Coordinates of C-alpha atoms and ligand atoms in Angstrom, one line a residue:
X1 CA 8.6 -192.3 -115.8
X2 CA 11.3 -190.5 -114.0
X3 CA 8.9 -188.0 -112.6
X4 CA 8.0 -187.4 -109.0
X5 CA 4.3 -187.8 -109.7
X6 CA 2.4 -190.1 -107.4
X7 CA 1.9 -193.5 -108.9
X8 CA -1.6 -195.0 -109.0
X9 CA -1.2 -198.6 -110.1
X10 CA -0.7 -200.2 -106.7
X11 CA -3.4 -198.2 -104.9
X12 CA -6.5 -199.7 -103.3
X13 CA -9.8 -198.0 -103.9
X14 CA -9.7 -196.4 -100.4
X15 CA -6.2 -195.0 -101.1
X16 CA -7.4 -193.5 -104.4
X17 CA -10.3 -191.9 -102.6
X18 CA -8.0 -190.3 -100.1
X19 CA -5.5 -189.2 -102.8
X20 CA -8.3 -187.6 -104.9
X21 CA -10.0 -185.8 -102.0
X22 CA -11.8 -183.4 -102.2
X23 CA -13.1 -185.0 -105.5
X24 CA -16.2 -187.1 -104.8
X25 CA -15.5 -190.8 -104.1
X26 CA -17.0 -192.0 -107.4
X27 CA -14.1 -190.4 -109.2
X28 CA -11.7 -192.8 -107.5
X29 CA -13.9 -195.7 -108.5
X30 CA -13.9 -194.6 -112.1
X31 CA -10.1 -194.3 -112.2
X32 CA -9.7 -197.7 -110.4
X33 CA -11.9 -199.4 -112.9
X34 CA -9.9 -197.9 -115.8
X35 CA -6.6 -199.1 -114.2
X36 CA -8.1 -202.6 -113.8
X37 CA -9.2 -202.6 -117.5
X38 CA -5.6 -201.9 -118.5
X39 CA -5.8 -198.3 -119.6
X40 CA -2.4 -196.7 -119.8
X41 CA -3.2 -193.0 -120.1
X42 CA -5.6 -190.6 -118.4
X43 CA -6.6 -189.4 -121.9
X44 CA -8.4 -192.7 -122.5
X45 CA -10.6 -192.3 -119.5
X46 CA -13.6 -191.4 -121.5
X47 CA -16.0 -190.8 -118.7
X48 CA -13.9 -188.0 -117.2
X49 CA -14.0 -184.5 -118.5
X50 CA -11.0 -183.2 -120.3
X51 CA -10.3 -180.7 -117.5
X52 CA -10.3 -183.5 -114.9
X53 CA -8.1 -185.8 -117.0
X54 CA -5.6 -183.0 -117.4
X55 CA -5.7 -182.2 -113.7
X56 CA -5.1 -185.8 -112.8
X57 CA -2.4 -186.1 -115.4
X58 CA -0.5 -183.2 -113.9
X59 CA -0.4 -184.8 -110.4
X60 CA -0.4 -188.5 -111.0
X61 CA 1.0 -191.2 -113.2
X62 CA -0.7 -194.6 -113.8
X63 CA 2.4 -196.8 -114.2
X64 CA 5.9 -196.5 -112.9
X65 CA 7.4 -199.4 -114.9
X66 CA 7.6 -200.2 -118.6
X67 CA 8.2 -203.3 -120.7
X68 CA 11.7 -203.0 -122.1
X69 CA 11.9 -206.3 -123.9
X70 CA 9.7 -209.1 -124.8
X71 CA 10.9 -212.6 -125.6
X72 CA 8.6 -215.3 -126.9
X73 CA 9.2 -219.0 -126.8
X74 CA 7.7 -221.3 -129.5
X75 CA 6.0 -223.1 -126.6
X76 CA 3.9 -220.0 -125.9
X77 CA 5.9 -218.7 -122.9
X78 CA 6.4 -214.9 -123.0
X79 CA 9.1 -213.4 -120.8
X80 CA 8.8 -209.7 -120.2
X81 CA 11.8 -207.7 -119.1
X82 CA 10.4 -204.8 -117.1
X83 CA 12.4 -201.6 -116.3
X84 CA 11.4 -199.9 -113.1
X85 CA 11.5 -196.2 -112.4
X86 CA 15.0 -196.3 -110.9
X87 CA 16.4 -198.4 -113.7
X88 CA 16.2 -201.8 -111.9
X89 CA 15.2 -204.6 -114.2
X90 CA 12.9 -207.4 -113.3
X91 CA 11.2 -210.2 -115.2
X92 CA 7.6 -211.4 -115.4
X93 CA 6.5 -214.5 -117.3
X94 CA 3.3 -215.6 -119.1
X95 CA 3.0 -219.3 -119.2
X96 CA 0.5 -221.3 -121.3
X97 CA -0.2 -224.9 -120.4
X98 CA -1.3 -227.8 -122.6
X99 CA -5.0 -226.9 -122.1
X100 CA -4.4 -223.3 -123.1
X101 CA -4.7 -221.9 -119.5
X102 CA -2.7 -218.8 -118.8
X103 CA -0.5 -218.3 -115.7
X104 CA 1.3 -215.2 -114.7
X105 CA 4.6 -215.6 -112.9
X106 CA 5.5 -212.5 -110.9
X107 CA 8.7 -211.2 -109.2
X108 CA 8.7 -209.6 -105.7
X109 CA 12.3 -208.3 -105.6
X110 CA 14.9 -207.1 -108.0
X111 CA 17.5 -209.8 -107.6
X112 CA 17.3 -212.0 -104.5
X113 CA 19.4 -212.1 -101.3
X114 CA 19.0 -215.9 -100.7
X115 CA 21.9 -217.1 -102.8
X116 CA 20.6 -220.6 -103.6
X117 CA 23.6 -222.1 -105.5
X118 CA 21.5 -223.5 -108.4
X119 CA 19.6 -220.3 -109.2
X120 CA 20.5 -217.6 -111.6
X121 CA 18.6 -214.9 -109.8
X122 CA 20.4 -215.9 -106.6
X123 CA 23.7 -215.4 -108.4
X124 CA 22.8 -211.8 -109.2
X125 CA 22.5 -210.7 -105.6
X126 CA 19.9 -208.4 -104.2
X127 CA 19.0 -204.9 -105.3
X128 CA 15.8 -204.0 -103.6
X129 CA 12.2 -205.0 -102.7
X130 CA 9.5 -204.2 -105.2
X131 CA 6.6 -202.1 -104.1
X132 CA 3.0 -203.2 -104.3
X133 CA 2.4 -201.2 -107.5
X134 CA 5.4 -202.7 -109.2
X135 CA 4.0 -206.2 -108.5
X136 CA 0.5 -205.3 -109.7
X137 CA 2.0 -203.7 -112.9
X138 CA 3.7 -206.9 -113.8
X139 CA 0.4 -208.6 -113.8
X140 CA -1.1 -205.9 -116.0
X141 CA 1.8 -206.0 -118.4
X142 CA 1.6 -209.8 -118.6
X143 CA -2.2 -209.6 -119.2
X144 CA -1.6 -207.2 -122.0
X145 CA 0.9 -209.5 -123.5
X146 CA -1.6 -212.3 -123.3
X147 CA -4.2 -210.2 -125.1
X148 CA -1.9 -209.3 -128.0
X149 CA -1.7 -205.9 -129.7
X150 CA -5.2 -205.2 -130.7
X151 CA -7.6 -206.2 -128.0
X152 CA -8.3 -204.4 -124.8
X153 CA -6.3 -206.3 -122.1
X154 CA -9.4 -207.0 -120.1
X155 CA -11.0 -208.8 -123.1
X156 CA -8.0 -211.1 -123.7
X157 CA -7.7 -214.6 -122.4
X158 CA -8.3 -215.0 -118.7
X159 CA -5.2 -215.3 -116.6
X160 CA -6.4 -218.3 -114.6
X161 CA -3.5 -218.5 -112.1
X162 CA -0.8 -216.4 -110.5
X163 CA 2.4 -217.8 -109.2
X164 CA 4.7 -215.7 -107.1
X165 CA 7.7 -217.6 -108.4
X166 CA 9.7 -215.0 -110.3
X167 CA 12.7 -213.2 -109.0
X168 CA 13.1 -212.8 -105.2
X169 CA 12.0 -214.2 -101.9
X170 CA 8.3 -213.1 -101.5
X171 CA 8.2 -213.6 -97.7
X172 CA 11.0 -211.1 -97.2
X173 CA 8.7 -208.5 -98.9
X174 CA 5.4 -209.6 -97.4
X175 CA 4.1 -206.2 -96.7
X176 CA 4.2 -205.0 -100.3
X177 CA 3.2 -208.5 -101.6
X178 CA 0.1 -208.2 -99.4
X179 CA -0.7 -204.8 -100.8
X180 CA -0.5 -206.2 -104.3
X181 CA -2.5 -209.3 -103.5
X182 CA -5.2 -207.1 -102.0
X183 CA -5.7 -205.4 -105.4
X184 CA -5.3 -208.6 -107.4
X185 CA -7.9 -210.4 -105.3
X186 CA -10.3 -207.4 -104.7
X187 CA -13.7 -208.4 -106.0
X188 CA -14.2 -204.8 -107.2
X189 CA -10.7 -204.9 -108.7
X190 CA -9.0 -207.8 -110.6
X191 CA -11.1 -210.3 -108.6
X192 CA -8.7 -213.2 -108.8
X193 CA -9.5 -216.0 -106.3
X194 CA -6.9 -216.6 -103.5
X195 CA -7.1 -220.3 -104.4
X196 CA -5.6 -219.5 -107.7
X197 CA -2.6 -217.7 -106.3
X198 CA 0.5 -219.6 -105.2
X199 CA 3.3 -218.0 -103.2
X200 CA 6.6 -219.8 -103.3
X201 CA 9.2 -219.4 -100.6
X202 CA 12.7 -220.7 -100.0
X203 CA 11.5 -221.4 -96.4
X204 CA 11.4 -218.2 -94.3
X205 CA 9.8 -219.5 -91.1
X206 CA 8.6 -216.2 -89.6
X207 CA 7.0 -215.3 -93.0
X208 CA 5.1 -218.5 -93.1
X209 CA 3.6 -217.9 -89.6
X210 CA 2.9 -214.3 -90.5
X211 CA 1.1 -215.4 -93.7
X212 CA -0.8 -218.1 -91.7
X213 CA -2.0 -215.6 -89.1
X214 CA -2.6 -212.5 -91.2
X215 CA -3.4 -213.9 -94.6
X216 CA -4.3 -213.8 -97.4
X217 CA -5.0 -217.5 -97.6
X218 CA -3.1 -218.2 -100.7
X219 CA -1.6 -221.5 -101.7
X220 CA 1.9 -222.1 -100.4
X221 CA 4.8 -223.7 -102.1
X222 CA 8.2 -224.3 -100.5
X223 CA 11.4 -224.7 -102.4
X224 CA 12.6 -227.6 -100.4
X225 CA 15.2 -229.0 -103.0
X226 CA 16.2 -231.6 -100.5
X227 CA 15.1 -232.6 -97.0
X228 CA 18.6 -233.7 -96.1
X229 CA 19.6 -230.8 -93.8
X230 CA 23.3 -231.1 -94.4
X231 CA 23.1 -230.9 -98.1
X232 CA 20.4 -228.3 -98.0
X233 CA 22.6 -226.0 -95.9
X234 CA 25.1 -226.1 -98.7
X235 CA 22.7 -225.6 -101.5
X236 CA 20.4 -223.1 -99.8
X237 CA 22.0 -221.0 -97.1
X238 CA 18.5 -220.0 -95.9
X239 CA 18.5 -223.3 -94.1
X240 CA 21.0 -222.0 -91.5
X241 CA 18.6 -219.6 -89.9
X242 CA 15.5 -221.6 -90.9
X243 CA 16.2 -225.2 -90.0
X244 CA 14.2 -228.0 -91.5
X245 CA 12.5 -229.3 -88.3
X246 CA 11.1 -225.8 -87.5
X247 CA 10.2 -225.3 -91.2
X248 CA 8.1 -228.4 -91.0
X249 CA 6.4 -227.1 -87.9
X250 CA 5.6 -223.8 -89.6
X251 CA 4.1 -225.7 -92.6
X252 CA 2.0 -227.9 -90.3
X253 CA 0.7 -224.6 -88.7
X254 CA 0.0 -223.1 -92.1
X255 CA -1.9 -226.3 -93.1
X256 CA -3.9 -226.3 -89.9
X257 CA -5.0 -222.7 -90.5
X258 CA -5.7 -222.9 -94.2
X259 CA -6.6 -226.5 -94.7
X260 CA -4.7 -226.4 -98.0
X261 CA -2.3 -228.9 -99.5
X262 CA 1.2 -227.5 -99.6
X263 CA 3.5 -228.0 -102.6
X264 CA 7.1 -229.0 -102.0
X265 CA 9.2 -227.9 -105.0
X266 CA 12.2 -230.1 -105.6
X267 CA 14.7 -229.0 -108.2
X268 CA 16.5 -232.1 -109.3
X269 CA 20.2 -231.5 -109.6
X270 CA 21.9 -234.3 -111.5
X271 CA 23.8 -236.7 -109.2
X272 CA 23.3 -234.4 -106.1
X273 CA 19.9 -234.5 -104.5
X274 CA 18.5 -237.7 -106.1
X275 CA 20.2 -240.1 -103.7
X276 CA 18.4 -242.7 -101.6
X277 CA 19.2 -240.5 -98.6
X278 CA 17.3 -237.5 -100.2
X279 CA 14.4 -239.8 -100.9
X280 CA 14.2 -241.1 -97.3
X281 CA 14.6 -237.6 -95.9
X282 CA 11.9 -236.2 -98.2
X283 CA 9.5 -239.0 -97.2
X284 CA 10.1 -238.3 -93.5
X285 CA 9.6 -234.6 -94.1
X286 CA 6.3 -235.2 -95.9
X287 CA 5.0 -237.5 -93.3
X288 CA 2.1 -235.9 -91.3
X289 CA 1.8 -233.1 -93.9
X290 CA -0.6 -233.0 -96.8
X291 CA 1.8 -232.3 -99.6
X292 CA 2.4 -232.8 -103.3
X293 CA 6.0 -232.9 -104.5
X294 CA 6.7 -230.9 -107.6
X295 CA 9.8 -232.2 -109.4
X296 CA 11.6 -229.6 -111.4
X297 CA 14.5 -230.9 -113.5
X298 CA 17.2 -228.3 -113.1
X299 CA 17.2 -225.8 -115.9
X300 CA 20.7 -225.2 -117.1
X301 CA 22.4 -221.9 -116.3
X302 CA 25.8 -221.5 -117.9
X303 CA 28.7 -221.5 -115.5
X304 CA 26.9 -222.5 -112.3
X305 CA 29.0 -224.6 -110.0
X306 CA 28.6 -226.3 -106.7
X307 CA 31.6 -226.7 -104.5
X308 CA 33.9 -226.6 -107.6
X309 CA 31.9 -228.9 -109.8
X310 CA 29.6 -227.8 -112.6
X311 CA 25.9 -228.4 -111.9
X312 CA 24.3 -230.7 -114.4
X313 CA 20.8 -231.6 -115.4
X314 CA 19.4 -234.9 -114.0
X315 CA 19.4 -237.8 -116.4
X316 CA 15.9 -238.8 -117.6
X317 CA 16.3 -242.1 -115.7
X318 CA 17.3 -240.3 -112.5
X319 CA 14.1 -238.3 -112.7
X320 CA 11.8 -241.2 -113.4
X321 CA 13.4 -243.3 -110.6
X322 CA 13.1 -240.6 -108.1
X323 CA 9.5 -239.9 -109.1
X324 CA 8.5 -243.5 -109.0
X325 CA 10.1 -244.1 -105.6
X326 CA 8.1 -241.2 -104.1
X327 CA 4.9 -242.5 -105.6
X328 CA 5.6 -245.9 -104.1
X329 CA 5.8 -244.2 -100.7
X330 CA 2.4 -242.8 -101.3
X331 CA 3.5 -239.3 -102.0
X332 CA 1.8 -237.3 -104.7
X333 CA 4.2 -236.2 -107.4
X334 CA 3.8 -233.7 -110.3
X335 CA 6.5 -232.9 -112.8
X336 CA 7.1 -229.4 -114.1
X337 CA 7.9 -229.2 -117.7
X338 CA 10.8 -227.1 -119.0
X339 CA 8.5 -224.3 -120.1
X340 CA 10.1 -221.2 -121.4
X341 CA 13.6 -222.7 -121.7
X342 CA 14.1 -221.1 -125.1
X343 CA 13.7 -217.6 -123.6
X344 CA 15.5 -218.3 -120.3
X345 CA 12.1 -217.7 -118.8
X346 CA 12.0 -221.0 -117.0
X347 CA 12.4 -221.5 -113.2
X348 CA 15.7 -220.2 -111.9
X349 CA 16.7 -218.7 -115.2
X350 CA 15.4 -215.2 -114.6
X351 CA 17.8 -212.4 -114.3
X352 CA 20.2 -210.4 -116.3
X353 CA 22.5 -208.1 -114.4
X354 CA 20.5 -205.0 -113.4
Ligands
SAH401 N1 12.4 -217.4 -104.5 C1 11.2 -218.2 -104.4 C2 10.4 -218.2 -105.6 C3 11.0 -218.1 -106.9 S1 12.1 -219.4 -107.4 C4 11.6 -219.6 -104.1 O1 12.8 -219.9 -104.1 O2 10.7 -220.3 -103.7 C5 11.0 -220.5 -108.2 C6 11.4 -222.0 -108.2 O3 12.5 -222.2 -109.1 C7 12.0 -222.5 -106.9 O4 11.3 -223.6 -106.5 C8 13.4 -222.8 -107.2 O5 13.9 -223.8 -106.4 C9 13.4 -223.1 -108.6 N2 14.7 -223.0 -109.3 C10 15.7 -222.1 -109.0 N3 16.7 -222.2 -109.9 C11 16.3 -223.2 -110.8 C12 16.9 -223.8 -112.0 N4 18.0 -223.4 -112.5 N5 16.2 -224.7 -112.6 C13 15.0 -225.1 -112.2 N6 14.4 -224.6 -111.1 C14 15.0 -223.7 -110.4
SF4_402 FE1 16.1 -216.5 -104.5 FE2 14.2 -218.4 -105.0 FE3 16.4 -218.2 -106.5 FE4 16.7 -219.1 -104.0 S1 15.6 -220.1 -105.7 S2 18.0 -217.6 -105.0 S3 15.1 -217.9 -103.0 S4 14.8 -216.7 -106.3

């Protein structure tokens, strides 16, 4: 921490080989394997000589971030506050579902520039993009948290899914996200299937085309919130430069390329986006796409207002009626539970001032 040593966590095997030259290539492979296994110190790399460990230690560092706080919810959610080398703070979350499957939720930016009015991260403003290593490290920190204190992280429970749904807009940091995904999905590395990774965007059209053309072929989720363009412009300023009709074209293109179903995330804001009008617009937007709508009852964030009125959670009846009306129109619906509410680790609750 705080040193100018080169960081190894976000490096591909090829990059490690280049960095370690003129050492033979198998040295890079050994170190890569240790990083993947969750080792935190060169001293623990038992198949390297002491001289080599010391030589590496003097030039490189394995991690650039550290877990500065850990909050655990009785429902199993663990929120990690992670402090980066420059002092910026981000959050990564471990979620455990009813069947005991583990999901890691990763951030791609410190803060977020998109300013969605219902989101705590949006209210913080933007500090900076994360680099690929900082994204990979979140995964490794979360995996260690899942393994508990005593086991080696790689022997802990499998992290079955990754969702890029933490702080920030992933498609505004696509280059570094790609680097991180390269390591997370590398069969010689963490080996996580692309089908088990979901990237959630507020709807950055050029980023969706870029992802469709250049990959990787991850699952895509879009934070639609409402398909009523007028209301969406007021709730999510991203709509101004990325209008809904063109967003739909981009999603259709992504779907043609990847043949994957797309998730439309709809945060339900009490009395705001649960009108008949939102329903009709959503059904129109979904027509011709293969989608599932994920309904997320708004998680409360103290003091959040919209045009002078406090935002409120939707009433249970409001949720049920909206959900049933979608089902009636033949649209697949899932409901996200309020996981992690006790630790403010739920959607849209991430972020303390940096
Ligand atoms: N920035 C990306 C990914 C992270 S946000 C995006 O917006 O897609 C993850 C999800 O949480 C988004 O669907 C967002 O709409 C939702 N969300 C934001 N604030 C929320 C809140 N207070 N309660 C519930 N969901 C929220
Ligand atoms: Fe940023 Fe996503 Fe929050 Fe919008 S919902 S402000 S895009 S983190």
